[in-house]
Every structure is written in C-alpha cells, then in structure tokens.
Short mmCIF file of C-alpha atoms in Angstrom, two decimals:
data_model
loop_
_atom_site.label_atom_id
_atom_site.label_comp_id
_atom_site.label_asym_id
_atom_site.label_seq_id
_atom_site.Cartn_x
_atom_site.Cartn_y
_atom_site.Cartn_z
CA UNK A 1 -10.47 -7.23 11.36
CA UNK A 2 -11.00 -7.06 7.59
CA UNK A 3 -14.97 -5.80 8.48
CA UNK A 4 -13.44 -2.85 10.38
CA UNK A 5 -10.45 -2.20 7.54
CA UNK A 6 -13.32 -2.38 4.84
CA UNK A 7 -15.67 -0.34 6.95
CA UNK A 8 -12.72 2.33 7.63
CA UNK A 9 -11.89 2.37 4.01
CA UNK A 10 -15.73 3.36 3.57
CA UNK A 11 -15.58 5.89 5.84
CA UNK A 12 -12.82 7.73 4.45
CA UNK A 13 -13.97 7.47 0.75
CA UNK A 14 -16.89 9.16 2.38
CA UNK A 15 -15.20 11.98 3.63
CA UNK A 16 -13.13 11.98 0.35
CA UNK A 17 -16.28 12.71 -1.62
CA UNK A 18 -17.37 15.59 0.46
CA UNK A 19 -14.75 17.55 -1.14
CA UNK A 20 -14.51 15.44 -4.74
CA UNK A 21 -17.97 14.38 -6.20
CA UNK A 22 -18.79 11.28 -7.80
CA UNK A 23 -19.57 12.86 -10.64
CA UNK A 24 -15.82 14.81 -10.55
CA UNK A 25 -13.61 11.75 -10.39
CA UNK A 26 -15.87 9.85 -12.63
CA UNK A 27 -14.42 12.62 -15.07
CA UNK A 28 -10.84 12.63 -13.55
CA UNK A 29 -11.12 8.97 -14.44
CA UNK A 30 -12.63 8.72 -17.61
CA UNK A 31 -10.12 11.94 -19.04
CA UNK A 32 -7.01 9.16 -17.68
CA UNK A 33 -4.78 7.46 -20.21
CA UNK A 34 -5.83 4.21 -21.27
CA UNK A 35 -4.63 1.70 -18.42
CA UNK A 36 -1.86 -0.62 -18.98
CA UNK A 37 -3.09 -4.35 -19.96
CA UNK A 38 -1.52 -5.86 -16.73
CA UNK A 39 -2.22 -9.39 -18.10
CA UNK A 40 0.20 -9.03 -20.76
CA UNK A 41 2.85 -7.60 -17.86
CA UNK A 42 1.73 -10.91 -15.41
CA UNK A 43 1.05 -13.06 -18.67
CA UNK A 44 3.16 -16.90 -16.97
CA UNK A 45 6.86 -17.56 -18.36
CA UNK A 46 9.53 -19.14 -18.08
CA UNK A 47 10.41 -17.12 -14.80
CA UNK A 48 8.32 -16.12 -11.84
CA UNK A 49 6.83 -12.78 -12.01
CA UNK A 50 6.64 -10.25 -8.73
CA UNK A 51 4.12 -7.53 -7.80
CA UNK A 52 6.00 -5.44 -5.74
CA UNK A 53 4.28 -3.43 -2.95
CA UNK A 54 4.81 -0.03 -1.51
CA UNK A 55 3.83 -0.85 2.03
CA UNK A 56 4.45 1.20 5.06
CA UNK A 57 3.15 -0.38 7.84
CA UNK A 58 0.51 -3.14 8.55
CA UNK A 59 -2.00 -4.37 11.22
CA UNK A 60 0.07 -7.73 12.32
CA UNK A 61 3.05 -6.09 11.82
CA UNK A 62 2.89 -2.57 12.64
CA UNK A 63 5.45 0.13 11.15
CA UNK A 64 7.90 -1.40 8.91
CA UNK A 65 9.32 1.62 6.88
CA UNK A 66 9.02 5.57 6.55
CA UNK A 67 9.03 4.95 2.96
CA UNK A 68 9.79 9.13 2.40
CA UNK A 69 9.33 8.69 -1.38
CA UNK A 70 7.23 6.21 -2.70
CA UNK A 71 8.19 7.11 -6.35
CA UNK A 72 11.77 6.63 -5.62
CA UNK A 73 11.29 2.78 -4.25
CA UNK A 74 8.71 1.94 -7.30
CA UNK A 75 11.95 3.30 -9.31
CA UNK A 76 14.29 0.77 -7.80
CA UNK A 77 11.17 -2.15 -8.51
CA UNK A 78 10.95 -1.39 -11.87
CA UNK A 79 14.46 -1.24 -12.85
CA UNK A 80 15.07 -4.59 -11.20
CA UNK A 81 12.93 -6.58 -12.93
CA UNK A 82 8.93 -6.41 -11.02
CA UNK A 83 6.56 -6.35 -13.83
CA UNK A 84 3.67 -4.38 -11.47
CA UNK A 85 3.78 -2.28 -8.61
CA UNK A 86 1.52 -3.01 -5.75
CA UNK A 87 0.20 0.52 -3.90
CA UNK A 88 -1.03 -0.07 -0.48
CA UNK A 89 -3.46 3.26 -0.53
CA UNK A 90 -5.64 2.42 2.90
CA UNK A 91 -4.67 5.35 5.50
CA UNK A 92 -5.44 4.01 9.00
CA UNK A 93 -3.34 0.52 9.44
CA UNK A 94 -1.03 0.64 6.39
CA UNK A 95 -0.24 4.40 6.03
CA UNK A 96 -0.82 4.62 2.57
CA UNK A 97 -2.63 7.47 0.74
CA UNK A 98 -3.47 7.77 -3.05
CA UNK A 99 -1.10 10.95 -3.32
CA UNK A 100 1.32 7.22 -3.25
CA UNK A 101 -0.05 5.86 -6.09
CA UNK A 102 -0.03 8.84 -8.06
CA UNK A 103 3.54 9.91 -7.61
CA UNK A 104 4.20 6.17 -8.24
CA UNK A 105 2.34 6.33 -11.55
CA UNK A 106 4.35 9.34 -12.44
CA UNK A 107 7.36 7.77 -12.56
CA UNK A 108 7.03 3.82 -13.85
CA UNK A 109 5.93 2.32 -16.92
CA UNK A 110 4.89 -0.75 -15.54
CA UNK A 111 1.18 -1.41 -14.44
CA UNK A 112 0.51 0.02 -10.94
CA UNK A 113 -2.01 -1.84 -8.65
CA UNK A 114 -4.36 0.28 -5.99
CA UNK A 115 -4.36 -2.09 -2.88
CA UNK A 116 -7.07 -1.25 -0.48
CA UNK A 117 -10.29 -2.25 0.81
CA UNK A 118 -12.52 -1.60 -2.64
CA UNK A 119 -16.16 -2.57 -1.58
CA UNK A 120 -17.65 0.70 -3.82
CA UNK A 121 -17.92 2.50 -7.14
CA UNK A 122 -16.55 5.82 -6.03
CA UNK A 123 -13.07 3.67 -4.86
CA UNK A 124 -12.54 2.01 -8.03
CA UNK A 125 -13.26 5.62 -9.79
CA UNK A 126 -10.68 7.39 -7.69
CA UNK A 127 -7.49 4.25 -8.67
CA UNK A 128 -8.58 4.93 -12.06
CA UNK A 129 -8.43 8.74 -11.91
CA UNK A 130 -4.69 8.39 -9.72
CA UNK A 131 -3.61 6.46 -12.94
CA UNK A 132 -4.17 3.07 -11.13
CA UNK A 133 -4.46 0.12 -14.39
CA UNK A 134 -5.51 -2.44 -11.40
CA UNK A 135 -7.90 -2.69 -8.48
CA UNK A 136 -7.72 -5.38 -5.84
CA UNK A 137 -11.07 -6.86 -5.07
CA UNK A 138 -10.90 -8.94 -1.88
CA UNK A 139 -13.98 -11.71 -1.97
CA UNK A 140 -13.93 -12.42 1.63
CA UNK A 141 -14.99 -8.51 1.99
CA UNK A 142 -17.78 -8.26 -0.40
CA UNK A 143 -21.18 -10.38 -1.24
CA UNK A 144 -20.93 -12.01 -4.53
CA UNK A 145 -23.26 -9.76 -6.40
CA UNK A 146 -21.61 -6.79 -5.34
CA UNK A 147 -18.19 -8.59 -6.10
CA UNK A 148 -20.08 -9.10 -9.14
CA UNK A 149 -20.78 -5.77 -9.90
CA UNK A 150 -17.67 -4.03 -8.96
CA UNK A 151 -15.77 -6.39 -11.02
CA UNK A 152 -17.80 -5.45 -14.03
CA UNK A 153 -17.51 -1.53 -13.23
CA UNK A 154 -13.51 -2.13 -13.24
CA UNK A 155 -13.44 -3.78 -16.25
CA UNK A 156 -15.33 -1.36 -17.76
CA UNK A 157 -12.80 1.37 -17.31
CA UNK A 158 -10.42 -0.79 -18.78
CA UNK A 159 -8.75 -1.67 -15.18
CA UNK A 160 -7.17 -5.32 -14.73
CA UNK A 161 -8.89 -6.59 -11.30
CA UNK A 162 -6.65 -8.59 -9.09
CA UNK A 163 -9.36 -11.16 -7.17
CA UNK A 164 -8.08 -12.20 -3.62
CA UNK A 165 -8.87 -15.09 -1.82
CA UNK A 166 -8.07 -17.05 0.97
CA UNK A 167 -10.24 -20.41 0.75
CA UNK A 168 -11.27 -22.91 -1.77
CA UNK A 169 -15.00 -21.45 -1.00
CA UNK A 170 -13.68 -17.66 -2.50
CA UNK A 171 -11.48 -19.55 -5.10
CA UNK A 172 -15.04 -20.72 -6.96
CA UNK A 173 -16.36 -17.44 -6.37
CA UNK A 174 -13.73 -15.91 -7.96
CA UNK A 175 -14.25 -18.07 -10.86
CA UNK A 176 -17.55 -17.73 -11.05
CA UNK A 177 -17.22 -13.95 -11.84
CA UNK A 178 -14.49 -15.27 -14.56
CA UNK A 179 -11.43 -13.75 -12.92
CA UNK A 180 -8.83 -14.04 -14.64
CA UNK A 181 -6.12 -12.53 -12.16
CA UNK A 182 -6.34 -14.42 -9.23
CA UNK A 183 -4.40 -14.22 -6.06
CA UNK A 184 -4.41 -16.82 -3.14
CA UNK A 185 -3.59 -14.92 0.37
CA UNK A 186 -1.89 -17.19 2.69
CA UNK A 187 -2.77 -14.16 5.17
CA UNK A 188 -6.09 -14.75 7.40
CA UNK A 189 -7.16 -11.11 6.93
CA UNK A 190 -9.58 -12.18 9.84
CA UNK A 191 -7.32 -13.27 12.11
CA UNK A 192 -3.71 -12.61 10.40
CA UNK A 193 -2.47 -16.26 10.44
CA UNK A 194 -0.52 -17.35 7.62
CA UNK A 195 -0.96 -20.75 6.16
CA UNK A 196 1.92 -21.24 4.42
CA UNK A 197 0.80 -24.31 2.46
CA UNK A 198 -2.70 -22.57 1.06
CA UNK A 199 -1.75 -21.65 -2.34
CA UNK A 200 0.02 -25.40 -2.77
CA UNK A 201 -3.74 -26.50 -2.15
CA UNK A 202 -6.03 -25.08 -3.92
CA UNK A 203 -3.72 -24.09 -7.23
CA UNK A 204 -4.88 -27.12 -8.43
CA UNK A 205 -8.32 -25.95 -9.10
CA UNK A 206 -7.32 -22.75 -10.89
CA UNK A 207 -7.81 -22.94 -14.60
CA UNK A 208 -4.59 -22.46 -16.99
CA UNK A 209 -5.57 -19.48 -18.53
CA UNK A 210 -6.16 -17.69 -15.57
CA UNK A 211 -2.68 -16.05 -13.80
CA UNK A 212 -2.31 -17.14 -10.61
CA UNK A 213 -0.84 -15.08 -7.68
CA UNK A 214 1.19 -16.47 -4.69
CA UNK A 215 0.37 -13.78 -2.04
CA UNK A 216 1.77 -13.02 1.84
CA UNK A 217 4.46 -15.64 3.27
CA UNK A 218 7.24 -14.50 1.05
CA UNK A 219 10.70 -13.45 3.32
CA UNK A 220 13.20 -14.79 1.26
CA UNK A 221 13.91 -16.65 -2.28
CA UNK A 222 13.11 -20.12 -0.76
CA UNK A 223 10.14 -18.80 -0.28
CA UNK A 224 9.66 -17.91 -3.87
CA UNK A 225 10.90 -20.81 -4.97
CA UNK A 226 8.03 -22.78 -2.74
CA UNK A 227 5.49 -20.72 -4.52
CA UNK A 228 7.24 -21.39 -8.02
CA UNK A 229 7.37 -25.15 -7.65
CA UNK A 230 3.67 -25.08 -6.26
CA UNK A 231 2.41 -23.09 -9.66
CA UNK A 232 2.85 -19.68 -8.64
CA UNK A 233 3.34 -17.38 -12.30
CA UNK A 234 3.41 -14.18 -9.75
CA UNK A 235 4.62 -13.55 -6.28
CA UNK A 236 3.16 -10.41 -4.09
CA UNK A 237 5.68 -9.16 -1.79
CA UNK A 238 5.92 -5.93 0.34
CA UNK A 239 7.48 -6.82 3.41
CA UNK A 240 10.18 -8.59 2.48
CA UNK A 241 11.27 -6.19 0.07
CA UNK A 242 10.66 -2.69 2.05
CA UNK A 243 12.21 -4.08 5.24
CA UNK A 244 15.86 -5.21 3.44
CA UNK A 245 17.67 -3.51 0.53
CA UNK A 246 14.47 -3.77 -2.02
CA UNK A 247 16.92 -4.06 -5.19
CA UNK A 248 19.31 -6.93 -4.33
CA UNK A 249 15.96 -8.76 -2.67
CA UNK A 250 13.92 -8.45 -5.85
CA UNK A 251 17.00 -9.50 -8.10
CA UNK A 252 17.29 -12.95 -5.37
CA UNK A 253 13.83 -13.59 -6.25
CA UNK A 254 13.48 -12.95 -10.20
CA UNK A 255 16.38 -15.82 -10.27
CA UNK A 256 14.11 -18.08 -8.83
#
C-alpha cells in the first residue's frame, strides 16, 4: 500500500508540473516568508505537545469527515492549545489537496506541516511555496540516499522535516541523516496494523535532543497519557480529533 500511495503521489506531482514548472514553484517557494522554526513550537516541556491533523478520509478507515473548511478547524486547533498543524495534502485516499494547506496557512500562526507521500524535489518545493514550514519524510518510502538528499533540500529552504518511522531498522536511519524531529508510526503503512506498544520500544534509542513524536493509536486521553508516560514530547492525531468535537478533544489531551 504505501508503494502505490507514494507512486500515486508521483503521479499527480507529475501532472501538477505540466501546468506549474519546476523552475515556477522553485520561485513561488523561494519569494515565501521565512518558515516558522517548528522545533522551537515542538521544543519537550513540561506538557505533551499535539500536531493536529486536517484529515478527511484515509485508506483503513475510509471517509471520516467533509471537513468544508479546513481553515476554520486549524482555527479551533490553534486556539486550543496544538502547537502545529498537520495537513494531509495526498488527493486519492485522504482527500486532501494543497489549496488545504494554503487556506490553513492563511489563517494560523503556528507551524503548518505538509503530510503526504514526499519522495521528490518538486513536492517539497510546492509545501514550501503553499507556506508549508514542515515536510514529512516517510523512511520506509524512500532509499536512504534519496532520504538523504531530500532531507538536505528541505533543510535548505529553511523547512523543519518531520522523519517517520515504523521500526527500529528506520529509527537508525533516521538518525543517521541526524533527524532531529522524529516520529514513530504505530500504523503499518504496509499493511495498516497498529502496534500500539511500538513507540514504548524503541523510544529508548532516540537521543535527548532529538523531539520525539508519538504517531497513530491516539482515540482518547488515555491514550495520550500512554504515549506521555512512554516519552512521547508530541502526539499526532487526526482521527480522533476530526471525528468528535476537535476543541473539547484537544483541551482532554493538552491536560495530559
């Protein structure tokens, strides 16, 4: 499954830069703002910290809200309390588009993440040039020199790169490229089962001064709380949130 959601996410860039060169949102991207320093936003404290996602729909789960206004629900994040929000941009199995991210930009002042299956240049140009300050980089999509390389290319535009992984295998390759945001997916993006007990194992080889990210498995504030007490400093969560009244949820979980 992730090979097809990575090759789909190709496909459409593709047809993406028929109409808007490399060279054009290279420009688009270089004329942005300087991106927010979403370390300092994640930086660990004395509280948990939560991405919170814009998500529509997604392959295990299917449609799990119309989500009419994107800007309007990163609104209600950011004035209770999530330090980032999460923008799920891939078209085909999560219903996402960048036209999300940048009306989502528009209206927050907290960093906004571009979540979609990055395995190219041109992607990480266009987050940049729809205001994006992060990019998610999935290792179990990409070879490690091109994980690398696109690492490198992100932090070079100033972007904060979010490095997922779901084993202790991609943990060390995540190190290796000195990531310094990394998130542990208790989601199989293979085969979509959740080990709820993943992040519990391998936090312990994470260094301390890299932020660690509790991803997938979240549905309530026991939940966070599991993460928490394991070494979570941040907590992803779209579901949960988009699928109950996203304001009261996100308070539940920032008292963890």
């Amino acid at each position: 499954m992730l090979s097809d959601l990575t090759a789909g996410a190709l496909a459409d860039a593709a047809a993406r830069r028929e109409f808007v060169s490399f060279a054009e949102v290279e420009a688009a991207a270089l004329a942005q703002s300087p991106a927010l320093n979403a370390l300092e936003f994640l930086a660990p404290a004395d509280h948990i910290k939560v991405i919170a996602e814009v998500k529509r729909a997604s392959p295990s789960r299917g449609d799990l809200a119309a989500i009419a206004d994107p800007a309007a629900l990163a609104r209600t994040y950011a004035a209770n309390g999530a330090s980032t929000i999460s923008v799920l941009t891939e078209g085909r199995k999560f219903k996402g588009t960048l036209e999300d991210l940048r009306a989502v930009r528009a209206e927050v002042s907290v960093p906004v993440l571009r979540k979609d299956f990055i395995a190219e240049k041109y992607q990480i140009l266009e987050a940049r040039a729809a205001g994006a300050d992060l990019v998610l980089l999935i290792v179990a999509a990409l070879e490690q020199e091109l994980l690398a390389e696109l690492n490198e290319f992100a932090l070079s535009l100033g972007l904060t790169v979010l490095v997922e992984t779901h084993s202790r295998e991609e943990l060390h390759r995540a190190l290796d490229i000195d990531a310094k945001l990394i998130g542990v997916n208790a989601r199989n993006l293979s085969t979509f089962e959740l080990d709820r007990e993943l992040f519990a194992s391998l936090v312990g080889e994470i260094p301390t001064d890299v932020i660690k990210v509790a991803e997938s498995a979240v549905r309530d504030a026991t939940d966070v709380q599991h993460y928490r007490d394991a070494g979570a400093d941040v907590v992803l969560v779209g579901e949960a949130l988009v699928t109950s009244d996203p304001a009261a949820t996100l308070q539940s979980f920032l008292a963890v």
